[in-house]
Amino acid sequence: MPAPTRRTLLALGALTGLQLLCGCTDDHPAEPKPTAADPDRPLRLRQLAATDALLADYDVVLTAAPADADRLGNLREDVARHREALAGPLPSPSAAGSAASGSASASVSASGSASPAAGPAARTVAELGAAEQRTAALRLADLAAASPELARTLASIAASDAAHAAALGDTTAPAPAPSPSASASAGVLPAADTAALQAALAAEHAAVYGYGVVGAFLPTGPQREDARSGYSAHQARRDAWQRLLAAGGASPTAAAPGYRLPFAVKDPATAAQLAAHLETQLTAAYADLAATTALREQAAAALREAALRAAHWGADLPALPGLAAAS
């Protein structure tokens, strides 16, 4: 059916006026259906306020450190993408053209909820790294209260914030997430949680295999030690997921008899590329796991670690690690 033209709309308006003049009141316009309230709205507003503050910090440091303009500009673009992802269904303010306009901050202030991530304004690159760490902590603080989709987004953005902080020189280790075996209930996991955990386990099986290949092509030295550390970390996480699934009554996914590598590994350079690829693949599995009910905190920690390792091995991380469709 063709869309009504402006002429048609004007005619309809005139007809409505005529009916009113004639006293024809039999037909009443249907009342608009109320739109469902977004349960994530308070969280989105708080997160947007923190993101706007971080964008403002970038602007200050970019002005003070023009020599770092390219590097900082790329990181700031990621933060602007974070803002877009967090805004979600919120109505766009009239000043939406400016990512750091403070519109979200004003909305949060109006609602009486201040951002707990507030800290001293950054003036140097080092202070900007600390601001990224504080903002990452805020993402994780809202994880439990968020809807599954927002939780997935928050976990991804927190991982990106942590990678930014590391790139800016702040390698402060966050508080470790509770052990999966200690924090999760021994009861049966929901079906969706089990499926996401099985997918994460399968990805860990592949990572353990892949790191074996990586180590074989690296000479003795720091890189090989990094590969050994990654191999051990993935073994430990694989074992933890197997125990958790078994405790919940599920049969843990077994490792495949063999794995096809995405490309030929023949020297240290391609070995490092494989390590970066493995970690990048893991970010997708853990972004999905972050949407579950019982394992969000552990999934977010695993996503952050995978993103940091991927960047360490030379991966060009997207603004939203693990969320390929949005990146």
Tab-separated table of C-alpha atoms in Angstrom:
chain	number	residue	atom	x	y	z
A	1	MET	CA	0.000	0.000	0.000
A	2	PRO	CA	1.561	3.380	-0.976
A	3	ALA	CA	2.384	5.790	1.821
A	4	PRO	CA	-0.103	8.649	2.233
A	5	THR	CA	0.938	11.891	0.578
A	6	ARG	CA	0.998	15.270	2.296
A	7	ARG	CA	-2.119	16.193	0.295
A	8	THR	CA	-3.920	13.115	1.641
A	9	LEU	CA	-2.958	13.943	5.199
A	10	LEU	CA	-4.213	17.500	4.811
A	11	ALA	CA	-7.500	16.196	3.426
A	12	LEU	CA	-7.879	13.817	6.333
A	13	GLY	CA	-7.237	16.684	8.706
A	14	ALA	CA	-9.937	18.783	7.029
A	15	LEU	CA	-12.382	15.884	7.171
A	16	THR	CA	-11.762	15.451	10.870
A	17	GLY	CA	-12.450	19.138	11.409
A	18	LEU	CA	-15.718	18.868	9.440
A	19	GLN	CA	-16.883	15.941	11.558
A	20	LEU	CA	-16.259	17.923	14.707
A	21	LEU	CA	-18.213	20.882	13.354
A	22	CYS	CA	-21.127	18.591	12.490
A	23	GLY	CA	-21.158	17.100	15.963
A	24	CYS	CA	-20.333	13.601	14.692
A	25	THR	CA	-18.897	12.062	17.797
A	26	ASP	CA	-19.647	8.387	17.227
A	27	ASP	CA	-16.039	7.547	16.322
A	28	HIS	CA	-13.339	8.176	18.905
A	29	PRO	CA	-9.662	8.053	18.038
A	30	ALA	CA	-7.922	5.065	19.524
A	31	GLU	CA	-5.801	5.899	22.522
A	32	PRO	CA	-2.101	5.274	21.951
A	33	LYS	CA	-0.861	2.098	23.548
A	34	PRO	CA	1.566	2.753	26.386
A	35	THR	CA	5.089	1.715	25.568
A	36	ALA	CA	6.749	-0.726	27.919
A	37	ALA	CA	9.257	0.894	30.234
A	38	ASP	CA	12.868	-0.057	29.593
A	39	PRO	CA	14.019	-1.820	32.785
A	40	ASP	CA	17.617	-1.031	31.847
A	41	ARG	CA	16.995	2.717	31.598
A	42	PRO	CA	18.599	3.706	34.962
A	43	LEU	CA	21.627	1.554	34.199
A	44	ARG	CA	21.955	2.936	30.678
A	45	LEU	CA	21.779	6.507	31.954
A	46	ARG	CA	24.445	5.863	34.577
A	47	GLN	CA	26.681	4.146	32.032
A	48	LEU	CA	26.179	6.938	29.507
A	49	ALA	CA	27.143	9.537	32.118
A	50	ALA	CA	30.371	7.664	32.858
A	51	THR	CA	31.076	7.294	29.148
A	52	ASP	CA	30.532	11.000	28.543
A	53	ALA	CA	32.959	11.787	31.371
A	54	LEU	CA	35.533	9.474	29.794
A	55	LEU	CA	35.054	11.099	26.384
A	56	ALA	CA	35.596	14.507	27.986
A	57	ASP	CA	38.815	13.201	29.564
A	58	TYR	CA	40.014	12.065	26.140
A	59	ASP	CA	39.309	15.511	24.714
A	60	VAL	CA	41.360	17.192	27.448
A	61	VAL	CA	44.314	14.828	27.065
A	62	LEU	CA	44.189	15.016	23.266
A	63	THR	CA	44.554	18.785	23.541
A	64	ALA	CA	47.412	18.479	26.035
A	65	ALA	CA	49.261	15.695	24.184
A	66	PRO	CA	48.995	16.327	20.438
A	67	ALA	CA	51.894	13.940	19.780
A	68	ASP	CA	49.612	11.075	20.847
A	69	ALA	CA	46.702	12.240	18.705
A	70	ASP	CA	46.556	9.187	16.437
A	71	ARG	CA	46.698	6.624	19.226
A	72	LEU	CA	44.345	8.478	21.557
A	73	GLY	CA	42.001	9.327	18.711
A	74	ASN	CA	41.570	5.650	17.866
A	75	LEU	CA	40.817	4.795	21.487
A	76	ARG	CA	38.355	7.666	21.729
A	77	GLU	CA	36.542	6.351	18.657
A	78	ASP	CA	36.070	3.072	20.515
A	79	VAL	CA	34.586	4.923	23.492
A	80	ALA	CA	32.195	6.740	21.160
A	81	ARG	CA	31.111	3.324	19.854
A	82	HIS	CA	30.563	2.233	23.448
A	83	ARG	CA	28.232	5.177	23.893
A	84	GLU	CA	26.207	4.203	20.844
A	85	ALA	CA	25.867	0.634	22.108
A	86	LEU	CA	24.830	1.751	25.586
A	87	ALA	CA	22.233	4.250	24.378
A	88	GLY	CA	20.209	1.369	22.932
A	89	PRO	CA	16.490	2.203	22.913
A	90	LEU	CA	16.861	5.512	24.743
A	91	PRO	CA	15.435	8.464	22.790
A	92	SER	CA	18.105	10.519	21.071
A	93	PRO	CA	18.593	13.957	22.639
A	94	SER	CA	18.574	16.985	20.362
A	95	ALA	CA	22.306	17.362	20.883
A	96	ALA	CA	23.093	13.756	20.033
A	97	GLY	CA	25.625	14.880	17.459
A	98	SER	CA	28.152	15.476	20.210
A	99	ALA	CA	29.229	12.263	21.918
A	100	ALA	CA	30.548	14.179	24.889
A	101	SER	CA	27.717	16.686	25.133
A	102	GLY	CA	26.864	15.665	28.664
A	103	SER	CA	23.224	15.041	27.777
A	104	ALA	CA	23.269	11.687	29.529
A	105	SER	CA	24.929	13.247	32.549
A	106	ALA	CA	22.131	15.778	32.739
A	107	SER	CA	19.533	13.029	32.508
A	108	VAL	CA	21.157	11.105	35.306
A	109	SER	CA	21.363	14.169	37.504
A	110	ALA	CA	17.699	14.867	36.875
A	111	SER	CA	16.810	11.374	38.006
A	112	GLY	CA	18.822	11.748	41.173
A	113	SER	CA	21.336	9.018	40.359
A	114	ALA	CA	24.953	10.080	40.184
A	115	SER	CA	27.678	8.100	38.486
A	116	PRO	CA	29.732	6.075	40.971
A	117	ALA	CA	32.637	6.140	38.497
A	118	ALA	CA	33.247	9.825	39.055
A	119	GLY	CA	36.901	10.574	39.713
A	120	PRO	CA	39.402	13.346	39.155
A	121	ALA	CA	39.411	14.628	35.602
A	122	ALA	CA	42.276	13.187	33.561
A	123	ARG	CA	44.992	15.572	32.450
A	124	THR	CA	47.705	13.118	31.359
A	125	VAL	CA	47.894	9.831	29.467
A	126	ALA	CA	48.559	7.988	32.734
A	127	GLU	CA	45.498	9.553	34.359
A	128	LEU	CA	43.464	8.631	31.290
A	129	GLY	CA	44.500	4.992	31.765
A	130	ALA	CA	43.295	5.156	35.367
A	131	ALA	CA	40.006	6.666	34.174
A	132	GLU	CA	39.560	3.737	31.779
A	133	GLN	CA	40.091	1.320	34.676
A	134	ARG	CA	37.508	3.104	36.828
A	135	THR	CA	35.017	3.060	33.985
A	136	ALA	CA	35.611	-0.659	33.406
A	137	ALA	CA	34.832	-1.270	37.083
A	138	LEU	CA	31.547	0.623	36.727
A	139	ARG	CA	30.521	-1.577	33.795
A	140	LEU	CA	31.031	-4.666	35.933
A	141	ALA	CA	29.248	-3.138	38.940
A	142	ASP	CA	26.002	-2.995	36.928
A	143	LEU	CA	26.378	-6.455	35.416
A	144	ALA	CA	24.114	-8.368	37.807
A	145	ALA	CA	21.191	-5.926	37.530
A	146	ALA	CA	21.244	-5.692	33.737
A	147	SER	CA	19.088	-7.542	31.241
A	148	PRO	CA	20.881	-10.384	29.409
A	149	GLU	CA	21.535	-8.261	26.317
A	150	LEU	CA	22.793	-5.268	28.284
A	151	ALA	CA	24.938	-7.558	30.456
A	152	ARG	CA	26.547	-8.904	27.297
A	153	THR	CA	27.239	-5.356	26.114
A	154	LEU	CA	28.612	-4.256	29.490
A	155	ALA	CA	30.987	-7.224	29.670
A	156	SER	CA	32.268	-6.448	26.180
A	157	ILE	CA	32.757	-2.750	26.911
A	158	ALA	CA	34.487	-3.516	30.223
A	159	ALA	CA	36.941	-5.726	28.334
A	160	SER	CA	37.572	-2.920	25.844
A	161	ASP	CA	38.074	-0.421	28.677
A	162	ALA	CA	40.618	-2.765	30.289
A	163	ALA	CA	42.474	-3.146	26.991
A	164	HIS	CA	42.520	0.644	26.607
A	165	ALA	CA	43.913	1.044	30.119
A	166	ALA	CA	46.681	-1.446	29.345
A	167	ALA	CA	47.487	0.355	26.089
A	168	LEU	CA	47.760	3.596	28.071
A	169	GLY	CA	50.164	2.021	30.556
A	170	ASP	CA	47.768	1.159	33.393
A	171	THR	CA	48.170	-2.560	34.001
A	172	THR	CA	46.510	-2.577	37.428
A	173	ALA	CA	45.128	-6.067	37.929
A	174	PRO	CA	41.396	-6.046	38.744
A	175	ALA	CA	40.076	-8.038	41.669
A	176	PRO	CA	39.830	-11.688	40.595
A	177	ALA	CA	36.384	-13.074	39.901
A	178	PRO	CA	35.238	-15.849	42.237
A	179	SER	CA	36.140	-19.362	41.185
A	180	PRO	CA	33.344	-20.879	39.072
A	181	SER	CA	33.285	-23.990	41.233
A	182	ALA	CA	33.024	-21.966	44.441
A	183	SER	CA	30.509	-19.335	43.342
A	184	ALA	CA	28.080	-21.319	41.241
A	185	SER	CA	25.353	-23.492	42.646
A	186	ALA	CA	25.767	-27.228	42.379
A	187	GLY	CA	22.177	-27.394	41.141
A	188	VAL	CA	21.094	-27.874	37.558
A	189	LEU	CA	21.930	-24.871	35.390
A	190	PRO	CA	19.203	-23.377	33.180
A	191	ALA	CA	19.254	-24.780	29.657
A	192	ALA	CA	20.439	-21.503	28.117
A	193	ASP	CA	23.260	-21.205	30.658
A	194	THR	CA	24.311	-24.792	30.014
A	195	ALA	CA	24.394	-24.265	26.244
A	196	ALA	CA	26.503	-21.102	26.572
A	197	LEU	CA	28.853	-22.811	29.018
A	198	GLN	CA	29.256	-25.800	26.700
A	199	ALA	CA	30.174	-23.398	23.886
A	200	ALA	CA	32.756	-21.711	26.121
A	201	LEU	CA	34.168	-25.115	27.059
A	202	ALA	CA	34.454	-26.074	23.388
A	203	ALA	CA	36.325	-22.822	22.728
A	204	GLU	CA	38.690	-23.572	25.615
A	205	HIS	CA	39.371	-27.051	24.215
A	206	ALA	CA	40.339	-25.421	20.919
A	207	ALA	CA	42.503	-22.843	22.705
A	208	VAL	CA	44.404	-25.521	24.629
A	209	TYR	CA	45.106	-27.365	21.379
A	210	GLY	CA	46.044	-24.155	19.579
A	211	TYR	CA	48.433	-22.971	22.267
A	212	GLY	CA	50.245	-26.286	21.973
A	213	VAL	CA	50.903	-25.400	18.342
A	214	VAL	CA	51.860	-21.824	19.234
A	215	GLY	CA	54.468	-22.945	21.753
A	216	ALA	CA	56.036	-25.369	19.293
A	217	PHE	CA	56.963	-22.516	16.942
A	218	LEU	CA	58.285	-20.035	19.497
A	219	PRO	CA	61.937	-19.962	20.556
A	220	THR	CA	62.924	-20.004	24.200
A	221	GLY	CA	62.310	-16.564	25.644
A	222	PRO	CA	59.568	-14.162	26.776
A	223	GLN	CA	57.139	-15.031	23.984
A	224	ARG	CA	57.339	-18.724	24.709
A	225	GLU	CA	56.776	-18.029	28.405
A	226	ASP	CA	53.715	-15.981	27.476
A	227	ALA	CA	52.439	-18.917	25.425
A	228	ARG	CA	53.075	-21.287	28.325
A	229	SER	CA	51.152	-18.961	30.648
A	230	GLY	CA	48.234	-18.791	28.212
A	231	TYR	CA	48.236	-22.552	27.784
A	232	SER	CA	48.080	-23.089	31.560
A	233	ALA	CA	45.337	-20.490	31.999
A	234	HIS	CA	43.167	-22.121	29.347
A	235	GLN	CA	43.740	-25.571	30.811
A	236	ALA	CA	42.608	-24.302	34.210
A	237	ARG	CA	39.497	-22.636	32.826
A	238	ARG	CA	38.657	-25.692	30.722
A	239	ASP	CA	38.882	-27.881	33.819
A	240	ALA	CA	36.744	-25.463	35.855
A	241	TRP	CA	33.981	-25.472	33.228
A	242	GLN	CA	34.063	-29.263	33.028
A	243	ARG	CA	33.629	-29.551	36.798
A	244	LEU	CA	30.820	-27.012	36.830
A	245	LEU	CA	28.903	-28.746	34.042
A	246	ALA	CA	29.316	-32.143	35.654
A	247	ALA	CA	28.129	-30.781	39.011
A	248	GLY	CA	25.025	-29.437	37.271
A	249	GLY	CA	24.194	-32.819	35.784
A	250	ALA	CA	25.379	-32.061	32.242
A	251	SER	CA	27.864	-34.082	30.224
A	252	PRO	CA	30.778	-31.713	29.434
A	253	THR	CA	31.578	-31.260	25.761
A	254	ALA	CA	34.621	-33.335	24.859
A	255	ALA	CA	37.587	-32.047	22.920
A	256	ALA	CA	37.553	-32.813	19.216
A	257	PRO	CA	39.941	-35.532	17.970
A	258	GLY	CA	41.732	-32.807	16.021
A	259	TYR	CA	41.393	-29.174	15.001
A	260	ARG	CA	41.933	-27.499	11.645
A	261	LEU	CA	44.049	-24.389	11.998
A	262	PRO	CA	42.705	-21.208	10.343
A	263	PHE	CA	46.028	-20.751	8.525
A	264	ALA	CA	49.417	-22.426	8.291
A	265	VAL	CA	51.705	-21.861	11.267
A	266	LYS	CA	55.338	-22.031	10.226
A	267	ASP	CA	57.305	-19.486	12.266
A	268	PRO	CA	57.125	-17.264	15.380
A	269	ALA	CA	55.179	-14.552	13.526
A	270	THR	CA	52.380	-16.872	12.417
A	271	ALA	CA	52.420	-18.541	15.844
A	272	ALA	CA	51.698	-15.153	17.434
A	273	GLN	CA	48.928	-14.593	14.886
A	274	LEU	CA	47.383	-17.916	15.882
A	275	ALA	CA	47.475	-16.968	19.571
A	276	ALA	CA	45.745	-13.671	18.751
A	277	HIS	CA	43.135	-15.546	16.700
A	278	LEU	CA	42.446	-18.035	19.506
A	279	GLU	CA	41.902	-15.295	22.068
A	280	THR	CA	39.693	-13.306	19.710
A	281	GLN	CA	37.519	-16.388	19.159
A	282	LEU	CA	37.197	-16.786	22.912
A	283	THR	CA	35.852	-13.246	23.324
A	284	ALA	CA	32.754	-14.233	21.337
A	285	ALA	CA	32.119	-17.300	23.493
A	286	TYR	CA	32.478	-15.317	26.699
A	287	ALA	CA	30.334	-12.416	25.503
A	288	ASP	CA	27.526	-14.946	25.033
A	289	LEU	CA	28.208	-16.498	28.434
A	290	ALA	CA	27.975	-13.044	30.034
A	291	ALA	CA	24.286	-12.965	29.076
A	292	THR	CA	23.540	-15.945	31.312
A	293	THR	CA	22.026	-15.664	34.758
A	294	ALA	CA	24.485	-17.517	36.971
A	295	LEU	CA	27.881	-16.937	35.369
A	296	ARG	CA	28.036	-13.291	34.360
A	297	GLU	CA	30.874	-12.259	36.631
A	298	GLN	CA	33.071	-15.197	35.668
A	299	ALA	CA	32.251	-14.738	31.980
A	300	ALA	CA	33.124	-11.035	32.107
A	301	ALA	CA	36.464	-11.843	33.755
A	302	ALA	CA	37.222	-14.461	31.095
A	303	LEU	CA	36.214	-12.037	28.341
A	304	ARG	CA	38.515	-9.368	29.754
A	305	GLU	CA	41.446	-11.797	29.988
A	306	ALA	CA	40.893	-13.016	26.426
A	307	ALA	CA	40.752	-9.442	25.123
A	308	LEU	CA	43.945	-8.495	26.961
A	309	ARG	CA	45.768	-11.564	25.668
A	310	ALA	CA	44.503	-10.963	22.137
A	311	ALA	CA	45.849	-7.401	22.232
A	312	HIS	CA	49.132	-8.642	23.721
A	313	TRP	CA	49.571	-11.030	20.795
A	314	GLY	CA	48.925	-8.232	18.306
A	315	ALA	CA	45.203	-8.470	17.572
A	316	ASP	CA	43.438	-5.297	16.469
A	317	LEU	CA	40.535	-5.465	18.897
A	318	PRO	CA	37.167	-4.074	17.794
A	319	ALA	CA	35.413	-1.500	19.939
A	320	LEU	CA	33.113	-4.241	21.265
A	321	PRO	CA	35.156	-7.423	21.751
A	322	GLY	CA	33.068	-10.526	21.198
A	323	LEU	CA	30.174	-8.654	19.598
A	324	ALA	CA	31.111	-9.048	15.952
A	325	ALA	CA	27.766	-7.877	14.588
A	326	ALA	CA	28.035	-4.606	16.486
A	327	SER	CA	31.672	-3.953	15.696
